[in-house]
XYZ file of C-alpha atoms in Angstrom:
526
model
C -81.797 66.158 -1.745
C -79.952 64.247 -4.467
C -79.111 66.550 -7.428
C -80.364 64.089 -10.022
C -83.626 63.644 -8.155
C -84.035 67.435 -8.068
C -83.720 67.521 -11.851
C -86.318 64.794 -12.343
C -88.650 66.480 -9.853
C -88.295 69.800 -11.667
C -89.136 68.199 -15.014
C -92.091 66.356 -13.507
C -93.562 69.515 -11.934
C -93.001 71.395 -15.197
C -94.878 68.737 -17.156
C -97.754 68.545 -14.682
C -98.178 72.307 -14.471
C -98.082 72.559 -18.273
C -100.697 69.844 -18.600
C -103.030 71.063 -15.860
C -102.770 74.790 -16.564
C -102.855 74.637 -20.357
C -105.110 71.662 -21.024
C -107.307 72.566 -23.964
C -109.065 70.578 -26.606
C -109.533 66.811 -26.624
C -107.396 63.707 -27.167
C -104.397 65.331 -25.517
C -104.733 68.771 -27.086
C -101.589 70.893 -27.252
C -99.204 68.379 -25.613
C -100.309 65.791 -28.166
C -99.797 68.253 -31.023
C -96.332 69.209 -29.759
C -95.309 65.570 -29.399
C -96.473 64.668 -32.906
C -94.650 67.563 -34.553
C -91.479 66.937 -32.527
C -91.355 63.218 -33.352
C -92.133 63.975 -36.995
C -89.173 66.360 -37.184
C -86.820 63.876 -35.498
C -87.819 61.136 -37.925
C -87.208 63.357 -40.948
C -83.873 64.649 -39.667
C -82.646 61.076 -39.381
C -83.680 60.438 -42.982
C -82.070 63.626 -44.292
C -78.720 62.964 -42.664
C -78.907 59.224 -43.362
C -77.720 58.425 -39.852
C -79.049 56.142 -37.119
C -81.769 57.703 -35.054
C -80.168 59.596 -32.168
C -82.735 61.863 -30.609
C -80.235 63.551 -28.324
C -78.472 65.096 -31.341
C -81.535 67.270 -31.810
C -80.437 69.083 -28.637
C -77.453 70.422 -30.588
C -79.856 72.552 -32.615
C -80.965 74.421 -29.483
C -79.279 77.391 -27.771
C -76.893 76.521 -24.959
C -79.312 77.510 -22.187
C -81.820 74.877 -23.382
C -79.334 72.097 -24.028
C -79.404 70.533 -20.543
C -83.214 70.594 -20.337
C -83.361 68.980 -23.777
C -81.014 66.229 -22.596
C -83.184 65.612 -19.530
C -86.288 65.256 -21.680
C -84.338 62.957 -23.990
C -83.454 60.748 -21.026
C -87.135 60.710 -20.088
C -88.650 59.639 -23.402
C -85.826 59.498 -25.931
C -85.000 55.778 -25.850
C -88.652 54.816 -26.179
C -89.210 57.188 -29.107
C -86.102 55.918 -30.893
C -87.189 52.309 -30.531
C -90.640 53.048 -31.897
C -89.334 55.023 -34.876
C -86.903 52.213 -35.721
C -89.960 49.990 -35.967
C -91.269 52.423 -38.636
C -94.136 53.636 -36.510
C -95.697 56.949 -37.516
C -95.245 59.990 -35.232
C -98.975 59.846 -34.396
C -98.722 56.213 -33.288
C -95.613 56.987 -31.214
C -97.322 59.764 -29.280
C -100.489 57.711 -28.715
C -98.485 54.745 -27.501
C -96.595 56.978 -25.046
C -99.900 58.188 -23.626
C -99.321 61.829 -24.592
C -102.147 61.528 -27.110
C -105.298 59.676 -26.159
C -108.896 59.086 -27.241
C -111.374 60.854 -24.979
C -114.929 59.589 -24.491
C -116.979 60.110 -27.632
C -113.926 61.042 -29.736
C -111.980 59.281 -32.478
C -108.270 58.974 -33.254
C -106.641 62.111 -34.648
C -103.634 61.859 -36.949
C -101.441 64.337 -38.803
C -99.377 61.902 -40.828
C -100.885 59.198 -43.071
C -102.828 56.597 -41.100
C -101.181 53.146 -40.857
C -102.662 50.549 -43.184
C -103.757 48.503 -40.179
C -105.570 51.486 -38.685
C -104.623 53.671 -35.714
C -106.053 51.445 -32.956
C -104.289 48.268 -34.075
C -100.992 50.077 -34.755
C -101.015 51.649 -31.283
C -101.795 48.353 -29.549
C -98.966 46.703 -31.475
C -96.613 49.537 -30.515
C -97.346 49.090 -26.828
C -96.847 45.341 -27.000
C -93.501 45.699 -28.767
C -92.144 48.370 -26.416
C -89.038 47.189 -24.584
C -87.990 50.531 -23.127
C -89.998 52.054 -20.295
C -89.812 55.746 -19.542
C -89.344 57.170 -16.082
C -92.673 59.020 -16.437
C -95.710 57.943 -18.396
C -97.796 60.852 -19.630
C -101.045 59.147 -18.649
C -99.906 59.487 -15.024
C -99.577 63.237 -15.537
C -102.998 63.432 -17.167
C -104.674 61.448 -14.392
C -103.615 63.871 -11.659
C -106.094 66.546 -10.500
C -105.340 70.070 -11.694
C -102.386 71.329 -9.689
C -103.474 74.876 -10.461
C -106.006 74.508 -7.634
C -103.280 73.838 -5.066
C -101.649 76.589 -2.943
C -98.294 77.678 -4.327
C -98.811 76.027 -7.724
C -101.795 78.276 -8.324
C -99.491 81.299 -8.181
C -97.349 79.750 -10.920
C -100.406 79.174 -13.101
C -101.675 82.697 -12.465
C -98.308 84.074 -13.577
C -98.364 81.954 -16.739
C -101.847 83.274 -17.562
C -100.964 86.894 -16.756
C -101.090 88.122 -20.336
C -104.733 87.134 -20.631
C -105.611 89.901 -18.174
C -102.717 92.330 -18.196
C -100.568 93.614 -21.032
C -98.285 95.802 -18.898
C -94.516 95.298 -19.235
C -93.270 92.681 -16.787
C -90.086 94.659 -16.143
C -91.058 98.255 -15.380
C -89.259 99.738 -12.380
C -91.148 103.027 -12.197
C -94.536 101.501 -13.137
C -95.265 103.999 -15.922
C -96.118 101.110 -18.308
C -92.943 101.547 -20.342
C -89.796 99.469 -20.115
C -86.136 99.492 -21.088
C -86.281 95.731 -21.772
C -87.537 94.428 -25.121
C -89.316 91.209 -24.162
C -92.236 90.345 -21.857
C -94.416 93.149 -23.202
C -91.461 95.533 -23.188
C -90.127 97.912 -25.814
C -90.937 95.791 -28.871
C -94.569 96.305 -27.856
C -94.424 99.978 -26.845
C -91.825 102.749 -27.055
C -88.711 102.275 -24.960
C -88.615 104.185 -21.689
C -85.624 106.540 -21.506
C -85.649 106.641 -17.693
C -87.090 103.675 -15.831
C -86.522 105.329 -12.460
C -88.878 108.271 -13.004
C -92.577 107.735 -13.750
C -92.920 111.272 -15.109
C -90.640 110.404 -18.047
C -92.117 108.212 -20.783
C -93.021 108.323 -24.518
C -96.101 110.290 -25.543
C -96.250 112.844 -22.760
C -96.209 116.608 -23.238
C -92.732 117.910 -22.403
C -91.872 119.016 -18.887
C -90.530 122.580 -18.888
C -90.127 122.392 -22.663
C -87.525 119.650 -22.184
C -84.844 122.254 -21.691
C -82.782 120.071 -19.349
C -83.954 116.537 -20.041
C -85.933 114.492 -22.558
C -89.169 113.852 -20.683
C -91.071 112.256 -23.600
C -88.223 110.076 -24.910
C -88.382 111.376 -28.471
C -84.696 112.299 -28.418
C -85.305 116.073 -28.456
C -84.183 118.311 -25.595
C -81.993 121.319 -24.836
C -81.897 124.907 -26.198
C -81.097 126.055 -29.717
C -78.298 128.582 -29.133
C -78.999 130.282 -32.476
C -82.455 131.528 -31.503
C -82.685 130.787 -27.768
C -85.741 128.540 -28.156
C -85.963 125.033 -26.686
C -85.511 122.424 -29.421
C -88.799 120.802 -28.397
C -90.563 124.105 -29.090
C -88.828 125.032 -32.352
C -89.040 121.521 -33.827
C -92.317 120.155 -32.488
C -94.666 122.949 -31.463
C -97.693 123.101 -33.756
C -96.862 119.835 -35.531
C -99.969 118.088 -34.220
C -98.080 115.425 -32.291
C -99.935 112.220 -31.505
C -99.142 108.628 -30.763
C -100.506 105.416 -32.179
C -102.224 102.725 -30.129
C -103.161 99.441 -31.765
C -105.635 97.167 -29.989
C -106.023 93.824 -31.693
C -105.353 90.123 -32.003
C -102.500 87.986 -33.312
C -102.691 89.644 -36.734
C -101.731 93.022 -35.256
C -99.125 91.353 -33.020
C -97.677 89.602 -36.102
C -97.884 86.002 -34.897
C -95.233 84.051 -36.743
C -93.623 80.631 -36.422
C -90.503 80.439 -38.619
C -91.098 77.810 -41.292
C -87.525 76.561 -40.811
C -88.564 75.355 -37.344
C -90.925 72.837 -38.945
C -89.040 72.118 -42.162
C -86.336 69.534 -41.364
C -84.594 70.070 -44.710
C -83.960 73.705 -43.699
C -82.738 72.968 -40.175
C -79.171 73.615 -39.110
C -77.355 74.154 -35.800
C -78.393 77.594 -34.594
C -81.795 77.595 -36.299
C -83.416 78.060 -32.875
C -80.960 80.741 -31.798
C -83.681 83.332 -31.098
C -86.122 80.924 -29.451
C -85.888 82.711 -26.081
C -86.891 86.013 -27.672
C -89.767 84.357 -29.529
C -91.109 82.567 -26.460
C -90.842 85.702 -24.311
C -92.971 87.520 -26.888
C -95.592 84.763 -27.188
C -94.561 83.867 -30.773
C -95.391 87.450 -31.766
C -93.103 89.903 -33.587
C -94.698 93.349 -33.003
C -91.477 95.158 -33.955
C -91.992 93.759 -37.473
C -95.778 94.087 -37.630
C -97.808 96.262 -39.979
C -99.229 98.015 -36.902
C -96.217 99.124 -34.871
C -93.237 97.746 -36.764
C -90.073 99.797 -36.611
C -87.372 97.290 -37.530
C -86.650 95.748 -40.916
C -86.866 91.962 -40.998
C -83.114 91.665 -41.467
C -82.670 93.800 -38.323
C -80.037 95.889 -40.077
C -81.910 98.747 -41.694
C -85.286 100.371 -42.157
C -85.047 100.184 -45.945
C -88.120 98.005 -46.331
C -89.884 98.961 -43.128
C -93.491 100.041 -43.419
C -96.096 100.164 -40.682
C -98.787 102.436 -39.329
C -96.402 103.686 -36.647
C -93.528 104.104 -39.089
C -95.653 106.237 -41.414
C -96.715 108.438 -38.499
C -93.077 108.644 -37.411
C -91.936 109.548 -40.934
C -94.454 112.400 -41.162
C -93.414 113.829 -37.803
C -90.334 112.575 -36.002
C -91.474 114.287 -32.843
C -93.685 111.165 -32.526
C -90.578 109.017 -32.010
C -91.267 106.040 -29.682
C -94.901 107.035 -29.186
C -96.483 103.687 -30.025
C -98.312 100.997 -28.071
C -99.293 97.584 -29.389
C -101.938 96.015 -27.178
C -102.550 93.033 -29.428
C -102.477 89.509 -28.042
C -103.063 86.035 -29.391
C -106.684 84.950 -29.201
C -108.016 88.446 -28.502
C -111.697 89.011 -29.182
C -114.190 91.691 -28.209
C -114.897 89.958 -24.895
C -111.280 89.660 -23.729
C -110.066 93.017 -25.054
C -112.269 94.842 -22.548
C -110.152 93.600 -19.648
C -106.878 94.809 -21.178
C -107.795 98.425 -21.927
C -106.382 99.591 -18.604
C -102.947 98.552 -19.860
C -103.009 101.578 -22.169
C -100.632 104.297 -21.037
C -102.348 107.637 -21.718
C -103.300 110.555 -19.508
C -105.999 113.014 -20.470
C -104.124 115.823 -18.712
C -100.412 115.262 -19.427
C -100.215 113.344 -22.728
C -100.657 114.032 -26.425
C -103.740 112.759 -28.288
C -103.604 109.349 -29.927
C -104.816 107.523 -33.010
C -106.305 104.243 -31.824
C -106.978 101.269 -34.083
C -109.482 98.791 -32.665
C -108.993 95.664 -34.750
C -110.217 92.344 -33.423
C -110.034 90.889 -36.904
C -111.117 87.303 -36.527
C -111.401 85.618 -33.155
C -115.061 86.472 -32.680
C -115.767 84.130 -35.597
C -112.625 81.972 -35.476
C -113.293 79.501 -32.670
C -111.239 76.395 -31.923
C -114.254 74.156 -32.294
C -117.989 74.563 -32.913
C -121.016 72.340 -32.552
C -123.407 74.727 -34.285
C -123.714 78.371 -35.409
C -125.232 79.071 -31.986
C -121.676 78.933 -30.589
C -120.906 82.257 -32.242
C -121.297 85.502 -30.351
C -124.552 87.303 -31.091
C -124.338 90.655 -32.820
C -126.062 92.221 -29.802
C -123.392 90.961 -27.385
C -120.705 91.848 -29.886
C -121.961 95.437 -30.030
C -122.145 95.634 -26.232
C -118.515 94.517 -25.974
C -117.311 97.121 -28.465
C -119.327 99.902 -26.824
C -117.940 98.995 -23.393
C -114.431 99.263 -24.798
C -115.205 102.621 -26.401
C -116.577 103.871 -23.087
C -113.322 102.869 -21.389
C -111.292 104.625 -24.076
C -113.331 107.781 -23.580
C -112.093 107.886 -19.981
C -108.455 107.381 -20.966
C -107.707 109.214 -24.214
C -106.788 112.914 -24.355
C -109.126 115.263 -26.208
C -108.829 115.356 -30.028
C -107.895 111.677 -30.272
C -109.257 109.403 -33.006
C -110.526 105.822 -32.781
C -110.784 103.690 -35.931
C -112.850 100.506 -35.934
C -111.415 97.982 -38.400
C -113.787 95.466 -39.949
C -113.322 91.728 -39.593
C -111.169 89.887 -42.087
C -112.750 87.819 -44.859
C -110.942 84.491 -44.593
C -112.844 82.722 -47.337
C -109.705 82.548 -49.503
C -107.686 80.515 -46.983
C -109.064 77.052 -47.746
C -109.130 77.182 -51.572
C -105.630 78.672 -51.765
C -103.936 76.528 -49.100
C -105.762 73.249 -48.433
C -104.100 71.059 -51.052
C -100.620 72.514 -50.818
C -97.909 70.714 -48.860
C -97.331 71.920 -45.320
C -93.654 72.551 -44.332
C -93.609 69.455 -42.121
C -94.789 67.336 -45.051
C -92.537 68.693 -47.779
C -89.766 66.097 -47.425
C -91.935 63.053 -48.126
C -94.951 64.813 -49.623
C -97.233 63.282 -47.009
C -98.851 66.217 -45.128
C -100.981 68.922 -46.753
C -102.536 71.928 -45.065
C -105.861 70.098 -45.243
C -104.297 67.298 -43.183
C -103.293 69.847 -40.544
C -106.798 71.388 -40.564
C -108.434 67.994 -40.001
C -105.928 67.071 -37.302
C -106.267 70.308 -35.336
C -110.051 70.355 -35.663
C -110.168 66.726 -34.513
C -108.366 67.770 -31.306
C -110.512 70.921 -31.121
C -107.495 73.237 -31.007
C -107.573 74.679 -34.525
C -107.050 78.425 -34.972
C -110.228 78.818 -37.028
C -112.680 75.930 -37.219
C -115.010 77.759 -39.608
C -112.666 78.830 -42.397
C -110.068 76.060 -42.013
C -112.610 73.354 -42.654
C -113.253 71.037 -45.604
C -116.981 71.557 -45.075
C -117.976 74.325 -47.485
C -121.155 75.072 -45.520
C -119.086 75.974 -42.453
C -116.794 78.185 -44.508
C -119.676 80.087 -46.075
C -121.425 80.505 -42.718
C -118.221 81.899 -41.185
C -117.881 84.472 -43.962
C -121.507 85.484 -43.475
C -121.010 85.865 -39.714
C -117.888 87.985 -40.211
C -119.833 90.321 -42.498
C -122.652 90.538 -39.945
C -120.269 91.620 -37.185
C -118.436 94.005 -39.530
C -121.747 95.749 -40.224
C -122.124 96.329 -36.470
C -118.818 98.216 -36.530
C -119.763 100.017 -39.732
C -122.880 101.489 -38.107
C -121.337 102.590 -34.794
C -119.723 105.903 -35.908
C -123.173 107.267 -36.753
C -124.712 106.307 -33.392
C -121.915 106.486 -30.815
C -120.702 109.765 -29.358
C -117.557 110.279 -27.269
C -116.095 113.341 -25.549
C -112.405 112.651 -26.089
C -112.289 111.176 -29.596
C -113.899 110.989 -32.997
C -114.974 107.541 -34.172
C -114.433 106.122 -37.668
C -114.893 102.824 -39.511
C -112.301 101.271 -41.837
C -113.027 98.367 -44.160
C -110.582 95.540 -43.558
C -107.872 95.984 -46.219
C -106.829 92.328 -46.576
C -109.284 91.452 -49.364
C -108.153 94.510 -51.320
C -104.507 93.606 -50.734
C -105.105 90.085 -52.084
C -106.782 91.504 -55.180
C -103.899 93.908 -55.837
C -101.358 91.138 -55.286
C -103.052 88.886 -57.829
C -103.362 91.703 -60.364
C -99.584 92.117 -60.123
C -98.979 88.444 -60.888
C -98.856 87.018 -57.375
C -100.773 84.050 -55.995
C -103.012 84.132 -52.953
C -101.136 81.407 -51.050
C -98.015 83.584 -51.033
C -99.733 86.011 -48.655
C -100.358 83.410 -45.937
C -97.988 82.492 -43.133
C -96.400 79.172 -44.229
C -96.830 77.375 -40.885
C -100.342 78.248 -39.710
C -101.729 79.523 -43.073
C -104.254 81.687 -41.194
C -102.258 84.853 -40.588
C -101.158 87.176 -43.390
C -97.448 87.092 -44.061
C -95.449 90.305 -43.971
C -92.329 89.268 -45.847
C -93.470 90.011 -49.392
């Protein structure tokens, strides 16, 4: 087979699988959003550097391993995009005219950047008529194909891509003890690093084998015999210290979802800005090693001077707990989906130390991508059933004398008033895109991170706050009615509202505590 044809075929299959396996929302959904942001960045970069539009130069910003793929995609759509931008078309119009964005039945045009004076429909028609460059693929062809995920062979690819929705085990784990020596793909940035990936009896959090006289069986760095007194170091240093690990079960807040603002701020872009993109993609845009739950690395990756997290505080109190952490958070987690991931916890009731477990699905039970009516929300009865089912599973896994803490839902009512009218990073250069513009755009495509709170409709925002309080009260009442054999159950009020209050009392502003790209998640850089 011709080498060039192989490349085109690979790109085509990649695009089709992406479209068919990850289609969500309306009017093109995520592919449309990605196209609009990408074209918007390219247009601004050309203006900043005051050079003719050359889309392929964007590839120079990417790491070497992505350069060739970037060039292939440039050859696919680049010339057409350049021509359209030279005609002063908006990024929204460009992506609609390419067929990546569309208008589904019963929907209207969605736009991130200011709408053309002639209107979206007329501007798109004009763009298509003026086009002189035809791409090798037209996205509408990709969208018209039946879902390839239903075909033999391709289905396996799709199942692999969706693995994290059902399984949070490390992808690289030779001895299958649920710990890894590799950081990414649910590896050691998510749970303590395995110190022997060829022996499933050696892993963080276990009680020592033979007092760890000859080897470090629990990976806390302590083994051998103290020659001064003849006692094993594990005994003299750790016995009676009430060792226990920390397990955090939650959503993207606990995983520390974060998109670097420099990735969407053309004025801050420079060659190498995407240097760590492989690491970010392999961890699903999450940074658990920097999170408030299980963080252990300072943001500058050089010291622990500013590090603070639940795990780090437990580690500081008792260093025998070294590496005994597990972060089972994932993007989009809610009480319904968490149930299926509990078996990814590594804990034995017979061989391991007790654990402190935080159950913190902070928002996704009220933060839906799109809603027709309040009836779309989960009922408090179903919500309670989901939580109880999870607690029942934990009771079968956790060692005796463990603790489980239910964390209340976040109150996101401050997001809209503090962020809506501020400029979004992608709109800072020309002052043309606010956070409200992004809310409207994402909600229009039904892919927003939180339809209720990130909404210009005050009624929706108030109803979302009320629903969050209703579900929080379900958690608040459970410790008095639920009984477990292996753990004690507690309730903790969500601390974010208190943190905002303290921040403001010390002279800060609420918007400073929000992630600059998505504005939904709390930032952890202050």
